[in-house]
Short mmCIF file of C-alpha atoms in Angstrom, two decimals:
data_model
loop_
_atom_site.label_atom_id
_atom_site.label_comp_id
_atom_site.label_asym_id
_atom_site.label_seq_id
_atom_site.Cartn_x
_atom_site.Cartn_y
_atom_site.Cartn_z
CA MET A 134 28.30 -0.35 30.78
CA VAL A 135 25.71 -3.37 30.15
CA ILE A 136 22.46 -1.55 28.33
CA ALA A 137 19.46 -3.79 29.12
CA SER A 138 17.27 -5.64 26.41
CA LEU A 139 13.19 -6.15 26.89
CA ASP A 140 14.04 -9.62 28.23
CA ASP A 141 16.02 -7.87 31.31
CA MET A 142 12.53 -5.98 32.08
CA LYS A 143 10.51 -8.85 32.86
CA ASN A 144 12.00 -9.20 36.97
CA ARG A 145 12.76 -5.35 36.87
CA LYS A 146 10.86 -3.04 38.80
CA LEU A 147 9.74 -0.12 36.23
CA THR A 148 8.29 3.10 36.04
CA PRO A 149 4.90 4.22 35.15
CA MET A 150 5.53 5.26 31.97
CA LEU A 151 7.50 2.44 30.82
CA LYS A 152 4.88 0.25 32.50
CA GLN A 153 2.77 2.08 29.86
CA PHE A 154 5.42 1.39 27.14
CA MET A 155 5.42 -2.03 27.69
CA GLU A 156 1.86 -2.64 27.45
CA ILE A 157 2.06 -1.37 24.00
CA LYS A 158 5.26 -3.36 23.23
CA ASN A 159 3.90 -6.07 23.89
CA GLN A 160 0.76 -5.91 21.58
CA HIS A 161 2.88 -4.80 19.04
CA PRO A 162 6.39 -7.01 19.66
CA ASP A 163 7.57 -6.80 15.60
CA LYS A 164 7.32 -3.37 15.28
CA ILE A 165 9.06 -0.15 16.48
CA ILE A 166 7.21 2.26 18.83
CA LEU A 167 7.32 6.09 18.63
CA PHE A 168 6.67 6.79 22.29
CA ARG A 169 5.72 10.66 22.05
CA MET A 170 7.01 12.41 25.52
CA GLY A 171 6.90 15.91 25.48
CA ASP A 172 7.98 17.48 22.33
CA PHE A 173 10.29 14.02 21.61
CA TYR A 174 9.20 10.82 20.27
CA GLU A 175 11.41 8.16 22.18
CA THR A 176 12.17 4.74 21.31
CA PHE A 177 13.24 2.43 24.26
CA PHE A 178 14.90 -0.92 24.24
CA ASP A 179 15.83 -3.03 21.18
CA ASP A 180 13.83 -0.49 19.25
CA ALA A 181 16.43 2.42 20.21
CA SER A 182 19.17 0.41 18.95
CA GLU A 183 17.79 -0.42 15.38
CA ALA A 184 16.18 3.18 15.26
CA SER A 185 19.36 4.53 16.13
CA LYS A 186 21.04 2.51 13.29
CA ILE A 187 18.10 3.75 10.59
CA LEU A 188 17.90 6.97 11.20
CA GLY A 189 21.38 8.34 12.20
CA ILE A 190 20.27 9.38 15.72
CA THR A 191 22.27 9.42 19.00
CA LEU A 192 21.93 6.13 21.26
CA THR A 193 21.98 7.21 25.09
CA ALA A 194 20.40 5.74 28.17
CA ARG A 195 18.11 5.94 30.21
CA ASP A 196 19.14 5.38 34.46
CA LYS A 197 22.53 5.47 33.23
CA LYS A 198 23.65 4.77 36.46
CA ALA A 199 22.14 1.66 37.01
CA ASP A 200 23.46 -1.55 36.43
CA ASN A 201 21.43 -1.89 33.58
CA PRO A 202 20.78 1.11 32.23
CA ILE A 203 17.80 1.37 29.17
CA PRO A 204 18.48 2.42 25.62
CA LEU A 205 16.74 5.48 24.64
CA ALA A 206 16.90 7.43 21.07
CA GLY A 207 14.71 10.17 19.89
CA PHE A 208 13.79 13.11 17.83
CA PRO A 209 11.76 16.01 17.74
CA TYR A 210 8.43 15.49 16.61
CA HIS A 211 8.06 18.16 14.13
CA ALA A 212 10.86 16.10 12.42
CA LEU A 213 7.89 12.92 12.59
CA GLU A 214 7.61 13.15 8.73
CA ASN A 215 11.51 13.07 7.58
CA TYR A 216 12.05 10.23 10.39
CA LEU A 217 8.83 7.96 9.94
CA GLY A 218 9.69 8.03 6.08
CA LYS A 219 13.47 6.39 6.85
CA LEU A 220 11.74 3.90 8.77
CA VAL A 221 9.10 3.16 6.12
CA LYS A 222 11.60 3.29 3.62
CA ALA A 223 13.73 0.19 5.63
CA GLY A 224 10.84 -1.63 5.80
CA ARG A 225 9.84 -1.33 9.28
CA LYS A 226 6.82 -1.50 10.86
CA VAL A 227 5.73 1.66 13.05
CA VAL A 228 3.65 2.12 16.02
CA ILE A 229 2.95 6.25 16.60
CA CYS A 230 1.85 6.60 20.25
CA GLU A 231 0.44 10.24 20.93
CA GLN A 232 -0.30 12.05 24.12
CA LEU A 233 -4.19 11.98 24.28
CA GLU A 234 -3.94 14.91 26.93
CA ASN A 235 -1.89 18.12 27.49
CA PRO A 236 0.44 17.05 30.00
CA LYS A 237 -0.30 20.12 32.09
CA ASP A 238 -3.62 18.92 32.57
CA ALA A 239 -2.54 15.21 33.52
CA ASN A 240 -3.61 13.99 36.76
CA GLY A 241 -0.80 12.09 37.10
CA LEU A 242 0.30 10.02 34.48
CA VAL A 243 -0.43 11.28 31.10
CA LYS A 244 -2.83 9.33 29.08
CA ARG A 245 -1.12 7.90 25.94
CA GLY A 246 -2.58 5.72 23.17
CA ILE A 247 -2.19 4.35 19.42
CA VAL A 248 -2.70 6.74 16.59
CA ASP A 249 -1.54 5.04 13.72
CA ILE A 250 0.03 1.89 12.77
CA ILE A 251 2.29 2.01 9.54
CA THR A 252 3.79 -1.22 7.75
CA PRO A 253 4.81 -1.36 4.50
CA GLY A 254 1.97 -2.06 2.79
CA SER A 255 -0.56 0.02 4.31
CA ILE A 256 0.81 2.94 3.44
CA ILE A 257 -1.49 5.77 2.60
CA ASP A 258 0.40 8.94 2.29
CA GLY A 259 1.99 9.16 -0.91
CA LYS A 260 5.12 11.20 0.55
CA PHE A 261 6.31 7.95 1.69
CA ILE A 262 6.12 5.80 -1.58
CA SER A 263 6.96 6.12 -5.79
CA LYS A 264 3.72 8.40 -7.34
CA ASN A 265 4.59 6.67 -10.61
CA ASP A 266 4.32 2.54 -8.84
CA HIS A 267 2.19 0.84 -6.69
CA ASN A 268 2.68 0.03 -3.20
CA PHE A 269 0.97 -3.31 -2.99
CA LEU A 270 -0.52 -5.66 0.32
CA VAL A 271 -1.00 -9.12 -0.77
CA ALA A 272 -2.41 -11.83 1.00
CA ILE A 273 -2.00 -15.23 -0.22
CA CYS A 274 -3.84 -18.59 1.11
CA GLU A 275 -4.56 -22.18 -0.40
CA ILE A 276 -7.40 -23.84 0.24
CA GLU A 277 -8.68 -26.69 -1.79
CA ASN A 278 -5.41 -27.39 -3.94
CA LYS A 279 -5.78 -23.36 -4.84
CA VAL A 280 -3.98 -20.49 -4.41
CA GLY A 281 -5.76 -17.41 -3.65
CA LEU A 282 -4.17 -13.89 -3.83
CA SER A 283 -5.07 -10.83 -3.48
CA ALA A 284 -3.73 -7.27 -3.97
CA ILE A 285 -4.21 -4.19 -2.48
CA ASP A 286 -3.16 -0.63 -2.44
CA VAL A 287 -4.33 1.29 0.16
CA SER A 288 -2.69 4.45 -1.04
CA THR A 289 -4.91 4.44 -4.66
CA GLY A 290 -8.24 1.77 -3.32
CA ASP A 291 -7.06 -0.42 -6.04
CA PHE A 292 -8.37 -3.90 -4.86
CA THR A 293 -7.78 -7.24 -6.81
CA THR A 294 -7.75 -10.80 -6.13
CA THR A 295 -7.27 -14.05 -8.49
CA GLU A 296 -6.63 -17.99 -8.23
CA LEU A 297 -3.42 -19.41 -9.65
CA LYS A 298 -1.64 -22.56 -9.93
CA THR A 299 1.46 -22.63 -6.84
CA SER A 300 4.14 -22.45 -9.82
CA GLN A 301 2.29 -18.93 -10.65
CA ILE A 302 3.00 -17.35 -7.97
CA TYR A 303 6.66 -16.44 -8.54
CA SER A 304 6.13 -14.61 -10.88
CA GLU A 305 2.96 -12.94 -9.95
CA ILE A 306 4.73 -11.97 -7.17
CA GLU A 307 7.40 -10.35 -8.97
CA ARG A 308 5.12 -8.48 -11.07
CA LEU A 309 3.00 -7.18 -8.34
CA LYS A 310 6.30 -6.36 -6.39
CA PRO A 311 4.28 -5.84 -3.18
CA ALA A 312 5.78 -4.05 -0.38
CA GLU A 313 3.97 -6.78 2.26
CA ILE A 314 2.86 -10.57 1.80
CA ILE A 315 0.55 -11.48 4.77
CA VAL A 316 -0.13 -15.36 5.23
CA GLN A 317 -1.52 -17.37 7.65
CA ASN A 318 1.23 -19.92 8.93
CA GLU A 319 5.19 -19.92 9.23
CA GLU A 320 4.71 -22.67 6.44
CA THR A 321 3.44 -20.41 3.82
CA LYS A 322 6.25 -18.03 4.99
CA LYS A 323 8.95 -20.77 4.39
CA LYS A 324 7.76 -21.46 1.26
CA LEU A 325 7.82 -18.06 -0.21
CA LEU A 326 11.19 -17.60 1.16
CA ASN A 327 12.69 -20.25 -1.05
CA PHE A 328 11.79 -17.82 -3.93
CA LYS A 329 14.66 -16.82 -5.46
CA LEU A 330 13.88 -12.88 -5.98
CA ASN A 331 15.62 -10.00 -6.64
CA TYR A 332 14.49 -8.07 -3.50
CA GLU A 333 13.64 -9.54 -0.18
CA LEU A 334 10.56 -10.04 0.51
CA ASN A 335 8.61 -8.81 3.53
CA ILE A 336 6.12 -11.55 4.95
CA THR A 337 3.77 -10.87 7.99
CA ILE A 338 1.85 -13.82 9.60
CA PHE A 339 -1.28 -12.78 10.13
CA ASP A 340 -4.27 -14.19 12.42
CA SER A 341 -5.02 -17.24 10.85
CA TRP A 342 -8.84 -16.65 11.96
CA PHE A 343 -9.05 -14.35 9.03
CA PHE A 344 -8.32 -16.95 6.83
CA GLU A 345 -11.30 -18.58 7.31
CA PRO A 346 -13.46 -18.54 4.41
CA LYS A 347 -16.74 -17.49 5.97
CA GLU A 348 -14.95 -14.89 8.18
CA ALA A 349 -13.21 -13.61 5.11
CA ILE A 350 -16.58 -13.54 2.82
CA GLN A 351 -18.64 -11.68 5.81
CA THR A 352 -15.86 -9.01 5.85
CA LEU A 353 -15.71 -8.34 2.57
CA LYS A 354 -19.64 -8.40 2.50
CA THR A 355 -19.94 -5.87 5.55
CA HIS A 356 -17.38 -3.57 4.13
CA PHE A 357 -19.06 -3.75 0.68
CA GLY A 358 -22.61 -2.98 2.19
CA THR A 359 -23.96 -6.21 0.42
CA ALA A 360 -25.91 -9.28 0.99
CA THR A 361 -23.77 -11.20 -1.38
CA LEU A 362 -20.06 -11.31 -3.42
CA GLU A 363 -22.03 -12.05 -6.28
CA GLY A 364 -21.80 -9.02 -7.80
CA PHE A 365 -18.11 -8.87 -7.94
CA GLY A 366 -17.47 -11.93 -9.54
CA THR A 367 -15.97 -14.50 -7.38
CA LYS A 368 -19.02 -16.95 -7.77
CA ASN A 369 -16.77 -20.28 -7.26
CA LYS A 370 -14.04 -18.66 -6.02
CA LYS A 371 -13.04 -19.56 -2.53
CA ALA A 372 -9.30 -18.98 -2.23
CA ALA A 373 -9.40 -15.68 -4.25
CA THR A 374 -12.40 -14.73 -1.48
CA THR A 375 -10.43 -15.41 1.41
CA ALA A 376 -7.28 -13.55 0.24
CA ALA A 377 -9.16 -10.93 -0.48
CA GLY A 378 -11.12 -10.91 2.75
CA ALA A 379 -7.79 -11.19 4.71
CA ALA A 380 -5.70 -8.55 3.06
CA LEU A 381 -8.68 -5.95 3.76
CA SER A 382 -9.04 -7.64 7.77
CA TYR A 383 -5.34 -6.97 7.96
CA ILE A 384 -5.49 -3.20 6.63
CA LYS A 385 -8.45 -2.53 9.02
CA SER A 386 -6.56 -3.74 12.05
CA LEU A 387 -4.21 -1.20 11.09
CA LYS A 388 -6.36 1.96 10.48
CA ASN A 389 -8.60 3.23 12.62
CA ASN A 390 -11.17 4.66 9.98
CA GLU A 391 -14.01 2.54 7.75
CA LEU A 392 -11.64 3.07 4.31
CA ASN A 393 -14.23 4.33 2.36
CA HIS A 394 -12.49 4.86 -0.81
CA ILE A 395 -11.99 1.28 -1.33
CA ILE A 396 -15.22 0.85 -3.22
CA ASN A 397 -14.18 -2.08 -5.66
CA LEU A 398 -13.00 -5.52 -5.48
CA GLN A 399 -12.01 -6.66 -9.13
CA VAL A 400 -12.06 -10.45 -9.79
CA TYR A 401 -9.24 -11.32 -12.65
CA SER A 402 -7.60 -14.40 -14.04
CA LEU A 403 -3.90 -15.07 -15.60
CA GLU A 404 -5.81 -16.41 -18.50
CA ASN A 405 -6.95 -12.86 -19.70
CA PHE A 406 -3.08 -11.75 -19.77
CA LEU A 407 0.67 -12.93 -21.90
CA GLN A 408 2.05 -14.33 -18.74
CA LEU A 409 5.89 -12.46 -18.68
CA ASP A 410 8.12 -14.08 -16.40
CA GLU A 411 10.51 -12.25 -14.33
CA ILE A 412 13.36 -13.52 -16.95
CA SER A 413 11.31 -11.63 -20.00
CA ARG A 414 10.99 -8.31 -17.94
CA ARG A 415 14.23 -7.93 -17.27
CA ASN A 416 15.38 -9.37 -20.58
CA LEU A 417 13.15 -7.06 -22.39
CA GLU A 418 13.77 -4.06 -19.53
CA LEU A 419 10.11 -3.09 -19.83
CA THR A 420 10.77 -0.95 -16.27
CA LYS A 421 14.43 -1.37 -15.15
CA SER A 422 17.53 -1.34 -17.27
CA ILE A 423 19.84 -4.08 -16.81
CA ARG A 424 22.77 -1.67 -17.22
CA TYR A 425 21.22 1.35 -14.69
CA GLY A 426 18.82 -0.49 -12.45
CA THR A 427 16.55 2.27 -13.20
CA ASN A 428 13.81 2.97 -15.98
CA PHE A 429 16.14 4.94 -18.15
CA GLY A 430 16.14 3.68 -21.46
CA THR A 431 13.54 1.02 -20.79
CA LEU A 432 10.12 0.76 -22.54
CA ILE A 433 8.13 2.70 -20.22
CA SER A 434 10.08 5.20 -20.48
CA ILE A 435 9.39 5.80 -23.98
CA LEU A 436 6.10 5.31 -23.67
CA ASP A 437 5.19 6.85 -20.51
CA ASN A 438 3.96 10.65 -21.76
CA THR A 439 0.72 10.43 -19.47
CA LYS A 440 0.29 14.19 -17.61
CA THR A 441 -0.68 12.12 -14.09
CA PRO A 442 0.72 9.46 -11.64
CA MET A 443 -3.22 7.20 -12.32
CA GLY A 444 -1.87 7.51 -16.36
CA SER A 445 1.83 6.08 -14.93
CA ARG A 446 0.37 3.43 -12.84
CA LYS A 447 -2.25 2.67 -15.56
CA ILE A 448 -0.02 2.66 -18.73
CA GLN A 449 2.45 0.07 -16.08
CA ASP A 450 -0.27 -1.93 -15.84
CA TRP A 451 -1.58 -2.49 -19.45
CA MET A 452 2.56 -3.08 -20.22
CA LEU A 453 2.98 -5.29 -17.86
CA ASN A 454 -0.23 -7.49 -18.07
CA PRO A 455 -0.62 -7.72 -22.26
CA LEU A 456 -3.96 -8.41 -23.60
CA LEU A 457 -4.56 -11.61 -25.37
CA ASP A 458 -8.48 -10.89 -26.03
CA VAL A 459 -8.61 -9.75 -29.78
CA HIS A 460 -12.03 -7.84 -29.14
CA GLN A 461 -10.50 -6.12 -26.01
CA ILE A 462 -7.26 -5.51 -28.10
CA GLU A 463 -9.09 -3.64 -31.02
CA GLU A 464 -11.05 -1.41 -28.65
CA ARG A 465 -7.70 -0.13 -27.05
CA LEU A 466 -6.45 0.39 -30.83
CA ASN A 467 -9.59 1.84 -32.28
CA ALA A 468 -9.62 4.91 -28.76
CA VAL A 469 -5.58 5.34 -29.59
CA THR A 470 -6.64 5.71 -33.50
CA GLU A 471 -9.06 8.47 -32.62
CA LEU A 472 -7.18 10.10 -30.25
CA ILE A 473 -4.70 10.83 -32.72
CA GLU A 474 -7.04 11.65 -35.35
CA HIS A 475 -8.52 14.09 -33.42
CA TYR A 476 -5.56 15.40 -31.45
CA HIS A 477 -7.30 19.25 -30.71
CA LEU A 478 -9.04 16.90 -28.64
CA THR A 479 -6.46 14.94 -26.93
CA SER A 480 -4.03 18.18 -26.93
CA ASP A 481 -6.92 19.93 -24.78
CA LEU A 482 -7.46 16.83 -22.69
CA ARG A 483 -3.63 16.86 -21.81
CA ASN A 484 -3.51 20.02 -20.70
CA ILE A 485 -5.91 19.96 -18.27
CA PHE A 486 -4.67 16.48 -16.81
CA SER A 487 -1.81 18.72 -16.12
CA SER A 488 -3.70 20.32 -13.25
CA VAL A 489 -5.23 17.14 -11.68
CA GLY A 490 -3.08 15.49 -9.61
CA ASP A 491 -3.04 12.46 -7.86
CA LEU A 492 -6.66 12.10 -7.87
CA SER A 493 -6.64 9.24 -6.70
CA ARG A 494 -4.38 9.22 -3.53
CA ILE A 495 -6.39 12.53 -2.71
CA LEU A 496 -9.46 10.18 -2.38
CA SER A 497 -7.86 7.73 -0.35
CA LYS A 498 -6.83 10.29 1.87
CA ILE A 499 -10.25 11.81 2.05
CA GLY A 500 -11.37 8.10 2.17
CA SER A 501 -9.26 7.44 5.45
CA LEU A 502 -10.05 10.62 6.63
CA ARG A 503 -6.49 11.72 6.48
CA THR A 504 -6.78 14.74 3.92
CA THR A 505 -5.16 18.00 4.41
CA PRO A 506 -5.93 21.55 3.07
CA ARG A 507 -3.70 20.75 0.09
CA ASP A 508 -5.90 18.01 -0.90
CA ALA A 509 -8.88 19.76 -0.38
CA ILE A 510 -7.78 22.64 -2.75
CA ALA A 511 -6.60 19.73 -5.65
CA LEU A 512 -10.03 17.72 -5.30
CA TYR A 513 -11.56 21.31 -5.67
CA ASN A 514 -9.48 22.20 -8.67
CA TYR A 515 -9.97 18.67 -10.08
CA LEU A 516 -13.98 19.31 -9.78
CA GLN A 517 -13.71 22.66 -11.32
CA THR A 518 -12.61 21.06 -14.63
CA ALA A 519 -14.53 17.55 -14.34
CA PRO A 520 -16.96 19.17 -16.77
CA GLN A 521 -14.83 19.94 -19.51
CA ILE A 522 -13.31 16.98 -19.35
CA SER A 523 -16.70 15.17 -19.55
CA GLU A 524 -17.50 17.53 -22.67
CA ILE A 525 -14.64 16.55 -24.77
CA LEU A 526 -15.12 12.81 -24.20
CA GLN A 527 -18.29 12.86 -25.07
CA LYS A 528 -17.31 14.25 -28.96
CA PHE A 529 -15.59 10.76 -29.16
CA GLU A 530 -17.03 8.01 -30.61
CA THR A 531 -15.13 4.72 -29.85
CA LYS A 532 -17.12 2.41 -26.57
CA LEU A 533 -13.68 2.78 -24.74
CA LEU A 534 -13.45 6.83 -24.50
CA GLN A 535 -17.25 6.61 -24.44
CA ASN A 536 -17.45 4.41 -21.00
CA LEU A 537 -14.82 6.85 -19.89
CA ALA A 538 -17.33 10.14 -20.27
CA ASP A 539 -20.06 7.87 -18.74
CA SER A 540 -17.89 6.76 -15.59
CA GLY A 541 -18.41 10.04 -13.96
CA LEU A 542 -14.21 10.29 -14.24
CA CYS A 543 -13.75 9.83 -10.22
CA ASP A 544 -12.27 5.98 -10.61
CA ASN A 545 -9.04 5.16 -11.55
CA SER A 546 -8.94 4.31 -15.40
CA PHE A 547 -8.89 7.68 -16.79
CA SER A 548 -5.81 9.31 -17.25
#
């Protein structure tokens, strides 16, 4: 039996339902379409062949008696979370196409539409990613002999950008370990694929229009509701600003909401941190053991006694980006000293933080209109303890801890 592929469908008469599927597939040829049909999500053609291997589900066929039967593989709609997680972990991009009306009320073909697009770098739901690690989407562009690199973690709202030399791209990618990278053309993609990394890069070519500086700047100003971007420190950083605008445009092209949890863009410079190349990070076993390939026995496993996922991500960020500025180093050391000297207050904070949960990702789900009752309860519990946290922090005297007390405690800096 010869099974039909998408190419076989060009000159073949299709049913109205398959025409509906093909319209969506033609818009997203690089993604697996999960097509809702009654109580099942179905995949067709090449998607079905790929999904059956990744998900371990049976590959069957539609119109089995035809000369070229159509490949088909599906799973129950209530098992979406489980199967979606497997596709995401396999690095696949997925389009979820839902029924937009009750089939009983439909006049002919049931209306269907895209309700979500999920790529490795645009995951919001924490169930599909590590709670202690960032899940970065990185945008890279080259303008006027400068390379702009922007990283956005849509699950936490962290959004950064920088400019660097071509020779520094490799090390920065190794540090960030992005789940997905977007570029504007095939040439840039080929350059990145030449890097010899310890993992496979997931690179997407995004519409080059969004890498135009004017378009990127307008995207950022519209999102943040500002007339200028100077307040973010982007002045004279065209490449960095363009990369940031392209990254945000890509996320917005996938999500049907305003992403209100992304409230800041931080411009950073590699000159502010001690640069650790991948060989040094590996030999020092900072986050991964050479022997075990996990964080067992690593420096982070010893240092990380934080009480929240935000704390775990923050201490790892700090460890991989050692400060060079003596004044900033002294500020941190003074804060640590005071926390030790007033351990009764520190202990009270740690007890409160134990019940906070992953506030960053809860706020991200609220900002992207994906909150659940459990998220709402977790946020309520935090808001009940926030006055206590602020009251305790006010008792400290060092500048860093005072700044936390004055920040409102609703950003990613406390942990």
